[in-house]
Amino acid sequence: MELDVEKVKETLDSEGVSYTDFAKKFGIHRSYVYNAISGAAVPGRKFFAAWASFCRLYGLDFLDYVIFYDVK
């Protein structure tokens, strides 16, 4: 499972929410948000929890932003 970072970027842009605003609103560090979205860090529990809260607040489906891989 991983975050669809391109879709996250597009959504933040379309909603007019900067990485800094997102970080402040959901209580995570700005550099972590930037690194998670840019690919320098793997988004973890805190980021996914913040993104779930963002989706709830903006009426979005959290699962639209998650990529699932089939397990063999």
PDB file of C-alpha atoms in Angstrom:
ATOM      1  CA  MET A   1       0.000   0.000   0.000  1.00  0.00           C
ATOM      2  CA  GLU A   2       1.275   3.458  -0.788  1.00  0.00           C
ATOM      3  CA  LEU A   3       0.064   7.001  -1.190  1.00  0.00           C
ATOM      4  CA  ASP A   4      -0.745   8.305  -4.672  1.00  0.00           C
ATOM      5  CA  VAL A   5       1.442  11.393  -4.215  1.00  0.00           C
ATOM      6  CA  GLU A   6       0.642  12.842  -7.637  1.00  0.00           C
ATOM      7  CA  LYS A   7      -3.051  12.811  -6.824  1.00  0.00           C
ATOM      8  CA  VAL A   8      -2.329  14.326  -3.391  1.00  0.00           C
ATOM      9  CA  LYS A   9      -0.338  17.154  -5.026  1.00  0.00           C
ATOM     10  CA  GLU A  10      -3.140  17.838  -7.507  1.00  0.00           C
ATOM     11  CA  THR A  11      -5.749  17.877  -4.753  1.00  0.00           C
ATOM     12  CA  LEU A  12      -3.793  20.211  -2.483  1.00  0.00           C
ATOM     13  CA  ASP A  13      -3.217  22.551  -5.450  1.00  0.00           C
ATOM     14  CA  SER A  14      -6.861  22.486  -6.524  1.00  0.00           C
ATOM     15  CA  GLU A  15      -8.026  23.188  -2.950  1.00  0.00           C
ATOM     16  CA  GLY A  16      -5.452  25.964  -2.548  1.00  0.00           C
ATOM     17  CA  VAL A  17      -3.790  24.293   0.440  1.00  0.00           C
ATOM     18  CA  SER A  18      -0.011  24.676   0.764  1.00  0.00           C
ATOM     19  CA  TYR A  19       2.181  22.035   2.359  1.00  0.00           C
ATOM     20  CA  THR A  20       2.757  24.437   5.251  1.00  0.00           C
ATOM     21  CA  ASP A  21      -0.979  24.997   5.753  1.00  0.00           C
ATOM     22  CA  PHE A  22      -1.605  21.250   5.615  1.00  0.00           C
ATOM     23  CA  ALA A  23       1.141  20.584   8.170  1.00  0.00           C
ATOM     24  CA  LYS A  24      -0.113  23.256  10.584  1.00  0.00           C
ATOM     25  CA  LYS A  25      -3.745  22.210  10.319  1.00  0.00           C
ATOM     26  CA  PHE A  26      -3.046  18.534  11.005  1.00  0.00           C
ATOM     27  CA  GLY A  27      -0.140  18.801  13.443  1.00  0.00           C
ATOM     28  CA  ILE A  28       2.710  17.303  11.468  1.00  0.00           C
ATOM     29  CA  HIS A  29       6.044  18.839  10.575  1.00  0.00           C
ATOM     30  CA  ARG A  30       6.219  20.825   7.331  1.00  0.00           C
ATOM     31  CA  SER A  31       9.428  19.131   6.201  1.00  0.00           C
ATOM     32  CA  TYR A  32       7.822  15.711   6.694  1.00  0.00           C
ATOM     33  CA  VAL A  33       4.901  16.748   4.471  1.00  0.00           C
ATOM     34  CA  TYR A  34       7.260  18.055   1.793  1.00  0.00           C
ATOM     35  CA  ASN A  35       9.479  14.960   1.936  1.00  0.00           C
ATOM     36  CA  ALA A  36       6.526  12.557   1.878  1.00  0.00           C
ATOM     37  CA  ILE A  37       4.971  14.241  -1.147  1.00  0.00           C
ATOM     38  CA  SER A  38       8.246  14.750  -3.015  1.00  0.00           C
ATOM     39  CA  GLY A  39       9.265  11.115  -2.565  1.00  0.00           C
ATOM     40  CA  ALA A  40      12.218  11.779  -0.260  1.00  0.00           C
ATOM     41  CA  ALA A  41      10.415   9.971   2.586  1.00  0.00           C
ATOM     42  CA  VAL A  42       7.854   7.209   2.710  1.00  0.00           C
ATOM     43  CA  PRO A  43       4.555   8.501   4.118  1.00  0.00           C
ATOM     44  CA  GLY A  44       3.809   6.739   7.366  1.00  0.00           C
ATOM     45  CA  ARG A  45       1.110   6.515   9.985  1.00  0.00           C
ATOM     46  CA  LYS A  46       1.114  10.213  10.895  1.00  0.00           C
ATOM     47  CA  PHE A  47       0.853  11.348   7.290  1.00  0.00           C
ATOM     48  CA  PHE A  48      -1.898   8.860   6.466  1.00  0.00           C
ATOM     49  CA  ALA A  49      -3.845   9.934   9.560  1.00  0.00           C
ATOM     50  CA  ALA A  50      -3.486  13.593   8.569  1.00  0.00           C
ATOM     51  CA  TRP A  51      -4.527  12.818   5.001  1.00  0.00           C
ATOM     52  CA  ALA A  52      -7.571  10.883   6.247  1.00  0.00           C
ATOM     53  CA  SER A  53      -8.574  13.928   8.306  1.00  0.00           C
ATOM     54  CA  PHE A  54      -8.044  16.193   5.294  1.00  0.00           C
ATOM     55  CA  CYS A  55     -10.234  13.937   3.160  1.00  0.00           C
ATOM     56  CA  ARG A  56     -12.986  13.933   5.781  1.00  0.00           C
ATOM     57  CA  LEU A  57     -12.836  17.732   6.072  1.00  0.00           C
ATOM     58  CA  TYR A  58     -12.986  18.284   2.300  1.00  0.00           C
ATOM     59  CA  GLY A  59     -15.507  15.534   1.555  1.00  0.00           C
ATOM     60  CA  LEU A  60     -13.020  13.350  -0.326  1.00  0.00           C
ATOM     61  CA  ASP A  61     -12.714   9.559  -0.395  1.00  0.00           C
ATOM     62  CA  PHE A  62      -9.474   8.596   1.351  1.00  0.00           C
ATOM     63  CA  LEU A  63      -9.236   5.347  -0.609  1.00  0.00           C
ATOM     64  CA  ASP A  64      -8.992   7.298  -3.871  1.00  0.00           C
ATOM     65  CA  TYR A  65      -5.500   8.351  -2.730  1.00  0.00           C
ATOM     66  CA  VAL A  66      -4.163   4.927  -1.767  1.00  0.00           C
ATOM     67  CA  ILE A  67      -2.552   2.468  -4.173  1.00  0.00           C
ATOM     68  CA  PHE A  68      -3.009  -1.169  -3.199  1.00  0.00           C
ATOM     69  CA  TYR A  69      -0.845  -3.954  -4.563  1.00  0.00           C
ATOM     70  CA  ASP A  70      -2.032  -7.512  -5.042  1.00  0.00           C
ATOM     71  CA  VAL A  71      -0.412 -10.002  -2.716  1.00  0.00           C
ATOM     72  CA  LYS A  72       0.657 -13.267  -4.323  1.00  0.00           C
TER      73      LYS A  72
END
